[in-house]
CSV table of C-alpha atoms and ligand atoms in Angstrom, one decimal:
chain,number,residue,atom,x,y,z
A,1,UNK,CA,13.2,8.5,17.0
A,2,UNK,CA,9.7,8.6,15.5
A,3,UNK,CA,9.7,4.8,15.0
A,4,UNK,CA,11.0,4.3,18.6
A,5,UNK,CA,8.2,6.5,20.0
A,6,UNK,CA,5.6,4.6,17.9
A,7,UNK,CA,7.0,1.2,18.7
A,8,UNK,CA,7.7,1.8,22.5
A,9,UNK,CA,4.2,3.0,23.0
A,10,UNK,CA,2.7,0.1,21.1
A,11,UNK,CA,4.8,-2.2,23.2
A,12,UNK,CA,3.8,-0.5,26.5
A,13,UNK,CA,0.1,-0.3,26.0
A,14,UNK,CA,-1.0,-2.7,23.2
A,15,UNK,CA,1.6,-5.5,22.9
A,16,UNK,CA,0.4,-8.4,21.0
A,17,UNK,CA,-2.9,-6.7,20.0
A,18,UNK,CA,-3.4,-5.4,16.4
A,19,UNK,CA,-3.0,-1.6,16.9
A,20,UNK,CA,-2.6,1.0,19.6
A,21,UNK,CA,-5.0,3.7,20.7
A,22,UNK,CA,-2.5,6.3,21.6
A,23,UNK,CA,-4.8,8.6,23.5
A,24,UNK,CA,-6.7,6.1,25.6
A,25,UNK,CA,-3.4,4.0,25.8
A,26,UNK,CA,-4.9,0.6,25.1
A,27,UNK,CA,-5.2,-1.9,22.2
A,28,UNK,CA,-7.3,-1.2,19.1
A,29,UNK,CA,-8.7,-4.0,17.0
A,30,UNK,CA,-10.2,-3.8,13.6
A,31,UNK,CA,-12.4,-6.4,12.1
A,32,UNK,CA,-10.1,-6.5,9.0
A,33,UNK,CA,-7.8,-9.0,10.7
A,34,UNK,CA,-10.6,-11.1,12.4
A,35,UNK,CA,-9.0,-12.3,15.6
A,36,UNK,CA,-5.6,-12.8,14.1
A,37,UNK,CA,-3.4,-10.7,16.5
A,38,UNK,CA,-0.2,-8.7,16.3
A,39,UNK,CA,-0.7,-6.6,13.1
A,40,UNK,CA,1.6,-3.8,14.2
A,41,UNK,CA,4.3,-6.3,15.1
A,42,UNK,CA,4.2,-8.1,11.8
A,43,UNK,CA,3.8,-4.8,9.8
A,44,UNK,CA,6.8,-3.2,11.6
A,45,UNK,CA,9.3,-6.1,11.5
A,46,UNK,CA,11.1,-4.9,8.3
A,47,UNK,CA,11.1,-1.2,9.3
A,48,UNK,CA,12.8,-2.2,12.6
A,49,UNK,CA,15.3,-4.3,10.7
A,50,UNK,CA,16.1,-1.6,8.1
A,51,UNK,CA,16.4,1.0,10.9
A,52,UNK,CA,18.8,-1.3,12.7
A,53,UNK,CA,16.6,-1.4,15.8
A,54,UNK,CA,18.0,-4.8,16.7
A,55,UNK,CA,16.6,-5.3,20.2
A,56,UNK,CA,13.2,-4.4,19.0
A,57,UNK,CA,13.4,-6.7,16.0
A,58,UNK,CA,14.5,-9.5,18.2
A,59,UNK,CA,11.5,-9.1,20.6
A,60,UNK,CA,9.2,-8.8,17.6
A,61,UNK,CA,10.6,-12.1,16.2
A,62,UNK,CA,10.2,-13.9,19.5
A,63,UNK,CA,6.6,-12.7,19.6
A,64,UNK,CA,6.0,-14.1,16.1
A,65,UNK,CA,7.7,-17.5,17.1
A,66,UNK,CA,5.6,-17.9,20.2
A,67,UNK,CA,2.3,-16.2,19.6
A,68,UNK,CA,1.5,-15.6,15.9
A,69,UNK,CA,-1.3,-18.1,15.5
A,70,UNK,CA,-3.4,-18.6,12.3
A,71,UNK,CA,-5.3,-21.6,13.7
A,72,UNK,CA,-8.2,-19.3,14.8
A,73,UNK,CA,-11.8,-19.1,14.0
A,74,UNK,CA,-11.6,-15.7,12.2
A,75,UNK,CA,-13.3,-14.0,9.3
A,76,UNK,CA,-10.6,-11.8,7.8
A,77,UNK,CA,-10.1,-9.5,4.8
A,78,UNK,CA,-8.0,-11.5,2.3
A,79,UNK,CA,-6.5,-8.3,0.9
A,80,UNK,CA,-5.5,-6.8,4.3
A,81,UNK,CA,-4.1,-10.0,5.7
A,82,UNK,CA,-2.1,-10.6,2.5
A,83,UNK,CA,-0.5,-7.1,2.2
A,84,UNK,CA,0.2,-6.7,5.9
A,85,UNK,CA,0.8,-10.2,7.3
A,86,UNK,CA,2.0,-12.2,4.3
A,87,UNK,CA,3.9,-9.2,2.9
A,88,UNK,CA,5.4,-8.4,6.4
A,89,UNK,CA,6.5,-12.0,6.9
A,90,UNK,CA,8.0,-12.4,3.5
A,91,UNK,CA,10.1,-9.2,3.8
A,92,UNK,CA,11.2,-10.1,7.3
A,93,UNK,CA,12.4,-13.4,5.9
A,94,UNK,CA,14.2,-12.0,2.9
A,95,UNK,CA,15.9,-9.3,5.0
A,96,UNK,CA,16.9,-11.5,8.0
A,97,UNK,CA,17.0,-15.0,6.6
A,98,UNK,CA,15.2,-16.3,9.7
A,99,UNK,CA,13.3,-19.5,8.8
A,100,UNK,CA,10.4,-18.8,11.1
A,101,UNK,CA,9.1,-15.9,8.9
A,102,UNK,CA,9.2,-18.1,5.7
A,103,UNK,CA,7.3,-20.8,7.5
A,104,UNK,CA,4.6,-18.5,8.9
A,105,UNK,CA,4.2,-16.8,5.5
A,106,UNK,CA,3.6,-20.1,3.7
A,107,UNK,CA,1.3,-21.4,6.4
A,108,UNK,CA,-0.8,-18.2,6.1
A,109,UNK,CA,-0.7,-18.3,2.4
A,110,UNK,CA,-2.2,-21.9,2.6
A,111,UNK,CA,-5.0,-20.6,4.8
A,112,UNK,CA,-5.9,-18.0,2.2
A,113,UNK,CA,-6.2,-20.5,-0.7
A,114,UNK,CA,-9.9,-21.3,-0.1
A,115,UNK,CA,-10.8,-17.7,-1.0
A,116,UNK,CA,-10.2,-18.7,-4.6
A,117,UNK,CA,-12.9,-21.3,-4.5
A,118,UNK,CA,-15.4,-19.3,-6.7
A,119,UNK,CA,-16.8,-20.2,-10.1
A,120,UNK,CA,-14.2,-17.9,-11.8
A,121,UNK,CA,-11.4,-18.2,-9.4
A,122,UNK,CA,-11.7,-14.5,-8.6
A,123,UNK,CA,-11.3,-14.6,-4.8
A,124,UNK,CA,-13.7,-13.6,-2.2
A,125,UNK,CA,-13.0,-10.4,-0.2
A,126,UNK,CA,-13.7,-12.1,3.2
A,127,UNK,CA,-12.7,-15.5,4.3
A,128,UNK,CA,-13.2,-17.5,7.4
A,129,UNK,CA,-9.8,-19.1,7.7
A,130,UNK,CA,-11.1,-21.9,9.9
A,131,UNK,CA,-14.1,-23.1,7.8
A,132,UNK,CA,-12.7,-21.8,4.5
A,133,UNK,CA,-16.0,-20.1,3.7
A,134,UNK,CA,-15.8,-16.9,1.8
A,135,UNK,CA,-18.1,-14.0,0.9
A,136,UNK,CA,-18.0,-10.5,-0.4
A,137,UNK,CA,-18.6,-7.2,1.3
A,138,UNK,CA,-22.3,-6.7,1.4
A,139,UNK,CA,-22.0,-3.1,0.1
A,140,UNK,CA,-19.9,-4.1,-3.1
A,141,UNK,CA,-22.1,-3.8,-6.2
A,142,UNK,CA,-24.4,-6.9,-6.1
A,143,UNK,CA,-21.9,-9.3,-4.6
A,144,UNK,CA,-18.8,-8.2,-6.5
A,145,UNK,CA,-15.2,-8.7,-5.5
A,146,UNK,CA,-13.1,-5.5,-5.6
A,147,UNK,CA,-10.4,-4.8,-8.1
A,148,UNK,CA,-7.9,-3.4,-5.7
A,149,UNK,CA,-8.4,-6.4,-3.4
A,150,UNK,CA,-8.2,-9.3,-5.8
A,151,UNK,CA,-5.6,-7.4,-7.9
A,152,UNK,CA,-3.2,-7.0,-5.0
A,153,UNK,CA,-2.2,-10.5,-4.3
A,154,UNK,CA,0.1,-11.1,-7.2
A,155,UNK,CA,3.6,-10.1,-5.8
A,156,UNK,CA,3.1,-12.0,-2.5
A,157,UNK,CA,1.7,-15.1,-4.1
A,158,UNK,CA,4.5,-15.3,-6.7
A,159,UNK,CA,6.9,-15.2,-3.8
A,160,UNK,CA,5.0,-17.9,-1.9
A,161,UNK,CA,5.4,-20.2,-4.8
A,162,UNK,CA,9.1,-19.3,-5.1
A,163,UNK,CA,9.7,-20.0,-1.4
A,164,UNK,CA,7.5,-23.1,-0.9
A,165,UNK,CA,8.2,-24.8,-4.3
A,166,UNK,CA,4.4,-25.1,-4.6
A,167,UNK,CA,3.1,-23.6,-7.9
A,168,UNK,CA,-0.5,-23.3,-6.6
A,169,UNK,CA,-0.1,-19.8,-5.3
A,170,UNK,CA,1.2,-18.3,-8.6
A,171,UNK,CA,-1.4,-20.3,-10.6
A,172,UNK,CA,-4.2,-18.6,-8.6
A,173,UNK,CA,-3.1,-15.1,-9.3
A,174,UNK,CA,-2.2,-15.8,-13.0
A,175,UNK,CA,-5.8,-17.0,-13.4
A,176,UNK,CA,-7.0,-13.6,-12.2
A,177,UNK,CA,-5.2,-12.0,-15.1
A,178,UNK,CA,-6.8,-14.5,-17.5
A,179,UNK,CA,-10.3,-13.6,-16.3
A,180,UNK,CA,-9.5,-9.9,-16.7
A,181,UNK,CA,-8.0,-10.3,-20.1
A,182,UNK,CA,-11.1,-12.1,-21.4
A,183,UNK,CA,-13.4,-9.2,-20.5
A,184,UNK,CA,-14.2,-6.1,-22.5
A,185,UNK,CA,-13.0,-3.0,-20.7
A,186,UNK,CA,-15.1,0.2,-21.0
A,187,UNK,CA,-12.8,2.7,-22.8
A,188,UNK,CA,-9.9,0.5,-21.8
A,189,UNK,CA,-10.6,1.2,-18.1
A,190,UNK,CA,-11.0,-1.4,-15.4
A,191,UNK,CA,-14.2,-1.0,-13.3
A,192,UNK,CA,-13.7,-1.4,-9.5
A,193,UNK,CA,-16.2,-4.3,-9.2
A,194,UNK,CA,-16.2,-7.8,-10.7
A,195,UNK,CA,-18.6,-10.5,-9.8
A,196,UNK,CA,-16.8,-13.7,-8.9
A,197,UNK,CA,-19.7,-16.0,-9.9
A,198,UNK,CA,-20.7,-14.5,-13.3
A,199,UNK,CA,-17.3,-13.2,-14.2
A,200,UNK,CA,-19.0,-9.9,-15.2
A,201,UNK,CA,-18.2,-6.3,-14.2
A,202,UNK,CA,-20.4,-4.8,-11.5
A,203,UNK,CA,-21.0,-1.0,-11.5
A,204,UNK,CA,-18.8,0.9,-14.0
A,205,UNK,CA,-16.9,2.9,-11.4
A,206,UNK,CA,-13.2,3.5,-12.0
A,207,UNK,CA,-10.7,4.8,-9.5
A,208,UNK,CA,-7.0,5.1,-9.3
A,209,UNK,CA,-7.6,5.7,-5.6
A,210,UNK,CA,-9.6,3.5,-3.1
A,211,UNK,CA,-11.0,0.3,-4.6
A,212,UNK,CA,-8.8,0.4,-7.7
A,213,UNK,CA,-5.3,1.8,-6.7
A,214,UNK,CA,-2.9,-1.1,-6.0
A,215,UNK,CA,-4.3,-3.3,-8.8
A,216,UNK,CA,-2.4,-0.9,-11.2
A,217,UNK,CA,0.6,-0.7,-8.9
A,218,UNK,CA,0.9,-4.5,-8.9
A,219,UNK,CA,0.8,-4.8,-12.7
A,220,UNK,CA,3.9,-2.6,-12.9
A,221,UNK,CA,5.6,-4.2,-10.0
A,222,UNK,CA,4.9,-7.7,-11.2
A,223,UNK,CA,6.8,-6.8,-14.3
A,224,UNK,CA,9.7,-5.3,-12.4
A,225,UNK,CA,9.8,-8.1,-9.8
A,226,UNK,CA,10.0,-10.6,-12.7
A,227,UNK,CA,13.2,-8.9,-13.8
A,228,UNK,CA,11.2,-7.5,-16.6
A,229,UNK,CA,10.2,-10.9,-18.1
A,230,UNK,CA,6.4,-10.6,-17.3
A,231,UNK,CA,5.4,-9.1,-20.6
A,232,UNK,CA,1.7,-9.5,-19.9
A,233,UNK,CA,1.9,-7.5,-16.7
A,234,UNK,CA,3.9,-4.8,-18.5
A,235,UNK,CA,1.3,-4.5,-21.4
A,236,UNK,CA,-1.6,-4.4,-19.0
A,237,UNK,CA,0.1,-1.6,-17.0
A,238,UNK,CA,1.0,0.7,-19.9
A,239,UNK,CA,-2.3,0.1,-21.6
A,240,UNK,CA,-4.1,1.1,-18.4
A,241,UNK,CA,-2.0,4.2,-18.0
A,242,UNK,CA,-2.8,5.2,-21.6
A,243,UNK,CA,-6.5,4.9,-20.7
A,244,UNK,CA,-6.1,6.9,-17.5
A,245,UNK,CA,-4.4,9.7,-19.5
A,246,UNK,CA,-7.2,9.8,-22.0
A,247,UNK,CA,-10.2,9.6,-19.6
A,248,UNK,CA,-9.2,10.4,-16.1
A,249,UNK,CA,-6.2,12.7,-15.9
A,250,UNK,CA,-7.1,16.4,-16.1
A,251,UNK,CA,-5.5,19.8,-15.4
A,252,UNK,CA,-7.3,22.4,-13.2
A,253,UNK,CA,-7.6,26.0,-14.2
A,254,UNK,CA,-4.9,26.8,-11.7
A,255,UNK,CA,-2.6,24.4,-13.4
A,256,UNK,CA,-2.7,21.4,-11.1
A,257,UNK,CA,-2.8,17.9,-12.7
A,258,UNK,CA,-5.2,15.5,-11.0
A,259,UNK,CA,-6.7,12.1,-11.5
A,260,UNK,CA,-10.5,12.1,-11.4
A,261,UNK,CA,-12.9,9.3,-10.7
A,262,UNK,CA,-15.1,7.9,-13.5
A,263,UNK,CA,-18.7,6.9,-12.9
A,264,UNK,CA,-20.3,5.3,-16.0
A,265,UNK,CA,-18.7,7.9,-18.3
A,266,UNK,CA,-19.1,10.9,-16.0
A,267,UNK,CA,-16.1,12.4,-14.2
A,268,UNK,CA,-16.1,13.2,-10.5
A,269,UNK,CA,-13.4,15.8,-10.1
A,270,UNK,CA,-12.1,14.4,-6.8
A,271,UNK,CA,-8.8,12.9,-5.8
A,272,UNK,CA,-8.3,10.7,-2.8
A,273,UNK,CA,-5.2,10.8,-0.6
A,274,UNK,CA,-4.9,7.1,-1.6
A,275,UNK,CA,-4.6,8.2,-5.3
A,276,UNK,CA,-1.5,10.2,-4.4
A,277,UNK,CA,0.6,7.0,-4.6
A,278,UNK,CA,0.2,7.2,-8.4
A,279,UNK,CA,2.9,9.9,-8.6
A,280,UNK,CA,5.5,7.4,-7.5
A,281,UNK,CA,4.0,4.7,-9.7
A,282,UNK,CA,4.2,6.8,-12.8
A,283,UNK,CA,7.8,7.7,-12.1
A,284,UNK,CA,8.8,4.1,-11.2
A,285,UNK,CA,7.3,3.0,-14.5
A,286,UNK,CA,8.8,5.7,-16.6
A,287,UNK,CA,11.9,3.7,-17.6
A,288,UNK,CA,9.9,1.0,-19.5
A,289,UNK,CA,7.4,3.4,-21.0
A,290,UNK,CA,6.7,2.7,-24.7
A,291,UNK,CA,7.2,5.2,-27.6
A,292,UNK,CA,10.0,7.2,-25.9
A,293,UNK,CA,7.6,8.4,-23.2
A,294,UNK,CA,10.0,8.1,-20.3
A,295,UNK,CA,10.2,11.8,-19.7
A,296,UNK,CA,6.5,12.2,-20.0
A,297,UNK,CA,5.9,9.6,-17.3
A,298,UNK,CA,8.4,11.2,-14.9
A,299,UNK,CA,6.8,14.6,-15.6
A,300,UNK,CA,3.3,13.1,-14.8
A,301,UNK,CA,4.7,11.7,-11.5
A,302,UNK,CA,6.2,15.1,-10.7
A,303,UNK,CA,2.9,16.9,-11.4
A,304,UNK,CA,0.9,14.5,-9.2
A,305,UNK,CA,3.5,14.9,-6.4
A,306,UNK,CA,3.1,18.7,-6.7
A,307,UNK,CA,-0.7,18.5,-6.6
A,308,UNK,CA,-0.6,16.2,-3.6
A,309,UNK,CA,1.9,18.6,-1.9
A,310,UNK,CA,-0.6,21.4,-2.6
A,311,UNK,CA,-3.3,19.4,-0.9
A,312,UNK,CA,-1.2,19.3,2.3
A,313,UNK,CA,0.0,23.0,2.0
A,314,UNK,CA,-3.6,24.3,1.7
A,315,UNK,CA,-4.6,23.0,5.1
A,316,UNK,CA,-3.9,24.6,8.5
A,317,UNK,CA,-2.0,21.6,9.8
A,318,UNK,CA,0.0,21.0,6.6
A,319,UNK,CA,-1.2,17.4,6.5
A,320,UNK,CA,-3.4,16.2,3.6
A,321,UNK,CA,-7.1,15.4,3.8
A,322,UNK,CA,-8.6,12.1,2.9
A,323,UNK,CA,-10.0,13.5,-0.4
A,324,UNK,CA,-9.8,16.8,-2.2
A,325,UNK,CA,-11.8,18.3,-5.0
A,326,UNK,CA,-11.4,20.4,-8.1
A,327,UNK,CA,-14.9,21.8,-8.5
A,328,UNK,CA,-17.2,24.5,-7.1
A,329,UNK,CA,-14.3,27.0,-7.3
A,330,UNK,CA,-11.8,25.0,-5.2
A,331,UNK,CA,-8.6,23.3,-6.1
A,332,UNK,CA,-6.9,20.6,-4.0
A,333,UNK,CA,-9.1,21.3,-1.0
A,334,UNK,CA,-11.6,19.0,0.9
A,335,UNK,CA,-15.0,20.5,0.8
A,336,UNK,CA,-17.0,17.8,2.7
A,337,UNK,CA,-16.7,17.5,6.4
A,338,UNK,CA,-16.3,13.7,6.1
A,339,UNK,CA,-13.3,14.0,3.8
A,340,UNK,CA,-11.2,16.3,6.0
A,341,UNK,CA,-9.5,13.6,8.1
A,342,UNK,CA,-5.9,12.4,8.0
A,343,UNK,CA,-5.2,8.9,9.4
A,344,UNK,CA,-1.4,8.8,9.2
A,345,UNK,CA,-1.5,7.6,5.6
A,346,UNK,CA,1.7,7.2,3.6
A,347,UNK,CA,0.9,7.8,-0.1
A,348,UNK,CA,2.1,11.4,-0.4
A,349,UNK,CA,5.4,10.7,1.3
A,350,UNK,CA,5.7,7.5,-0.8
A,351,UNK,CA,5.5,9.6,-3.9
A,352,UNK,CA,8.1,12.0,-2.5
A,353,UNK,CA,10.4,9.0,-1.9
A,354,UNK,CA,10.1,7.7,-5.4
A,355,UNK,CA,10.5,11.2,-7.0
A,356,UNK,CA,13.6,11.8,-4.9
A,357,UNK,CA,15.2,8.6,-5.9
A,358,UNK,CA,14.4,9.0,-9.5
A,359,UNK,CA,15.1,12.7,-10.0
A,360,UNK,CA,17.2,13.9,-6.9
A,361,UNK,CA,15.3,17.1,-6.9
A,362,UNK,CA,15.9,18.5,-3.4
A,363,UNK,CA,12.3,19.8,-3.1
A,364,UNK,CA,11.1,16.3,-2.4
A,365,UNK,CA,13.2,16.1,0.7
A,366,UNK,CA,12.0,19.5,1.7
A,367,UNK,CA,8.4,18.4,1.3
A,368,UNK,CA,9.1,15.2,3.2
A,369,UNK,CA,10.5,17.3,6.0
A,370,UNK,CA,7.5,19.5,6.1
A,371,UNK,CA,5.5,16.4,6.6
A,372,UNK,CA,7.8,15.3,9.5
A,373,UNK,CA,7.3,18.6,11.2
A,374,UNK,CA,3.5,18.5,10.8
A,375,UNK,CA,3.4,14.9,12.1
A,376,UNK,CA,5.5,15.9,15.1
A,377,UNK,CA,3.4,18.9,15.9
A,378,UNK,CA,-0.1,17.6,15.4
A,379,UNK,CA,0.0,13.8,15.5
A,380,UNK,CA,2.5,13.0,18.1
A,381,UNK,CA,1.0,12.5,21.5
A,382,UNK,CA,2.4,11.0,24.8
A,383,UNK,CA,1.1,7.6,23.9
A,384,UNK,CA,2.3,7.4,20.2
A,385,UNK,CA,1.0,8.9,17.0
A,386,UNK,CA,-2.7,9.6,16.3
A,387,UNK,CA,-4.7,10.5,13.2
A,388,UNK,CA,-6.5,13.9,13.0
A,389,UNK,CA,-10.2,14.4,12.4
A,390,UNK,CA,-10.0,17.7,10.5
A,391,UNK,CA,-6.8,19.0,9.1
A,392,UNK,CA,-8.3,22.5,8.3
A,393,UNK,CA,-9.0,23.2,12.0
A,394,UNK,CA,-6.4,24.9,14.1
A,395,UNK,CA,-6.9,22.6,17.0
A,396,UNK,CA,-6.3,18.9,16.9
A,397,UNK,CA,-9.1,16.5,17.4
A,398,UNK,CA,-7.3,13.1,17.6
A,399,UNK,CA,-9.0,10.0,16.2
A,400,UNK,CA,-7.0,7.9,18.8
A,401,UNK,CA,-5.7,5.2,16.4
A,402,UNK,CA,-2.1,4.5,15.5
A,403,UNK,CA,-2.5,2.6,12.2
A,404,UNK,CA,-0.1,-0.3,11.7
A,405,UNK,CA,0.7,1.2,8.2
A,406,UNK,CA,2.2,4.2,9.9
A,407,UNK,CA,5.1,2.0,11.1
A,408,UNK,CA,5.3,-0.2,8.0
A,409,UNK,CA,4.9,2.6,5.4
A,410,UNK,CA,4.9,6.2,6.5
A,411,UNK,CA,8.0,6.0,8.7
A,412,UNK,CA,9.8,3.6,6.3
A,413,UNK,CA,9.3,5.8,3.3
A,414,UNK,CA,10.4,8.9,5.3
A,415,UNK,CA,13.5,7.0,6.4
A,416,UNK,CA,14.3,5.9,2.8
A,417,UNK,CA,13.7,9.5,1.6
A,418,UNK,CA,16.6,10.6,3.8
A,419,UNK,CA,18.8,7.6,3.1
A,420,UNK,CA,21.3,6.8,0.4
A,421,UNK,CA,19.9,5.1,-2.8
A,422,UNK,CA,21.8,1.9,-2.1
A,423,UNK,CA,19.6,1.1,0.9
A,424,UNK,CA,17.0,-1.2,-0.8
A,425,UNK,CA,18.0,-0.2,-4.3
A,426,UNK,CA,15.2,-0.4,-6.9
A,427,UNK,CA,17.2,-2.8,-9.2
A,428,UNK,CA,16.9,-5.4,-6.5
A,429,UNK,CA,13.7,-4.7,-4.6
A,430,UNK,CA,10.1,-3.8,-5.2
A,431,UNK,CA,7.8,-2.7,-2.4
A,432,UNK,CA,4.5,-4.3,-1.9
A,433,UNK,CA,1.5,-1.9,-1.4
A,434,UNK,CA,2.2,-1.9,2.4
A,435,UNK,CA,5.8,-0.9,1.8
A,436,UNK,CA,7.2,-4.4,2.4
A,437,UNK,CA,10.3,-4.9,0.2
A,438,UNK,CA,10.3,-8.1,-1.9
A,439,UNK,CA,13.4,-9.1,-3.9
A,440,UNK,CA,13.4,-9.0,-7.7
A,441,UNK,CA,13.5,-12.6,-8.9
A,442,UNK,CA,16.5,-12.3,-11.2
A,443,UNK,CA,16.5,-14.6,-14.2
A,444,UNK,CA,20.0,-15.7,-13.8
A,445,UNK,CA,21.0,-16.0,-10.2
A,446,UNK,CA,18.7,-18.4,-8.3
A,447,UNK,CA,18.4,-17.2,-4.7
A,448,UNK,CA,21.2,-14.6,-4.7
A,449,UNK,CA,18.6,-11.9,-4.3
A,450,UNK,CA,18.2,-12.8,-0.7
A,451,UNK,CA,19.9,-10.5,1.7
A,452,UNK,CA,21.0,-8.2,-1.1
A,453,UNK,CA,20.1,-5.1,1.0
B,501,DMJ,C1,-2.3,0.6,3.3
B,501,DMJ,O1,-2.8,-0.5,4.0
B,501,DMJ,C2,-1.8,0.3,1.9
B,501,DMJ,O2,-1.0,1.3,1.4
B,501,DMJ,C3,-3.0,0.1,1.0
B,501,DMJ,O3,-2.6,-0.1,-0.4
B,501,DMJ,C4,-3.8,1.3,1.1
B,501,DMJ,N1,-4.2,1.7,2.4
B,501,DMJ,C5,-3.3,1.7,3.4
B,501,DMJ,C6,-2.5,3.0,3.6
B,501,DMJ,O4,-3.2,4.2,3.4
């Protein structure tokens, strides 16, 4: 019902545009997608399919066939377009078997290739998909590319090679690994900034939240998606987790485990909502952990889940802030006004879903249900679902944006949290960072993974 409410209102007020403004009841466009259109449609395709919303899936597919156009003069974010559009199309193809999605995914993948035309092959953040000219965000450490952006192409690009028969996509992302493995890492950590021309790190800031997050996620998932044959990805992941444990993961005096940020050797005792995905990641990676550390990685996942639940529970609205701190006498609470917002993000619910699947502890379903109730009470409006400006206030101030990831991730992870484990089982599927399921490429069975729902 939540999906239906979000979808029907998008359809009514913003059909074909990127996102919905649920209060003003009109379209919302973000410069992340340039003038590529239909982000909500492409992001929602697999959720509609999984929830068996057949009519809606059919109309979404028809829109893609007739209207999804990449021959536009648009400067786009390579990362955002990859995780939402390429990822969304790939999942829609693998779930439904409809050729149009495969074709569009490969066509878009080809448009993204010029982003890799840099001296090192580390891609630009921004690309004009007509001219093929790339550049980096002006604010990013002296012209650097961003770890979480260039490190979050791997899963989709391996599938693009698999589906197109063209090795170029996989070669581009394997080269990123090569560049990273040649570099010294401070204390074994990966800084968030890397200059694509010099191949040197920018500022030594390290984060498992924004700017770093899904790079680590994709190391683990690349290994899982390769049917555990990608030993390089595996080693990079477990080495990185080891460094996080030594240098970033701390326990508050009240007993809450958190992941701090690192700035040139100094810790900032702050954790972002984005960082909360790491609970699920640690638990998902527990099985392959070296030195009999499986139980330890599950426990770490459980502790992060508890901390992130506390960040929700300590607000008036029972929805978590964008960032919360462990200093100045507070624990798991936002102290700065500009960190008190909630934009319908999925990461905490994502972690509950992984923890539920991997432990079956009923508290994760209870916590997920608390989030459902809070979303219904505070974010649901007549025209869809909206983010909130201050979750510590008793009265909602809505931000008037229904993010496309609310349909692709937040609602999908909630649905999976309350479904049986054999819906998209982890042995056969990995989720990209936008919650788009991609099949594990099994060593021994060619294309049998397709449609193995
Ligand atoms: C999504 O686009 C993805 O989950 C990404 O990895 C991080 N930001 C949003 C959701 O918060």
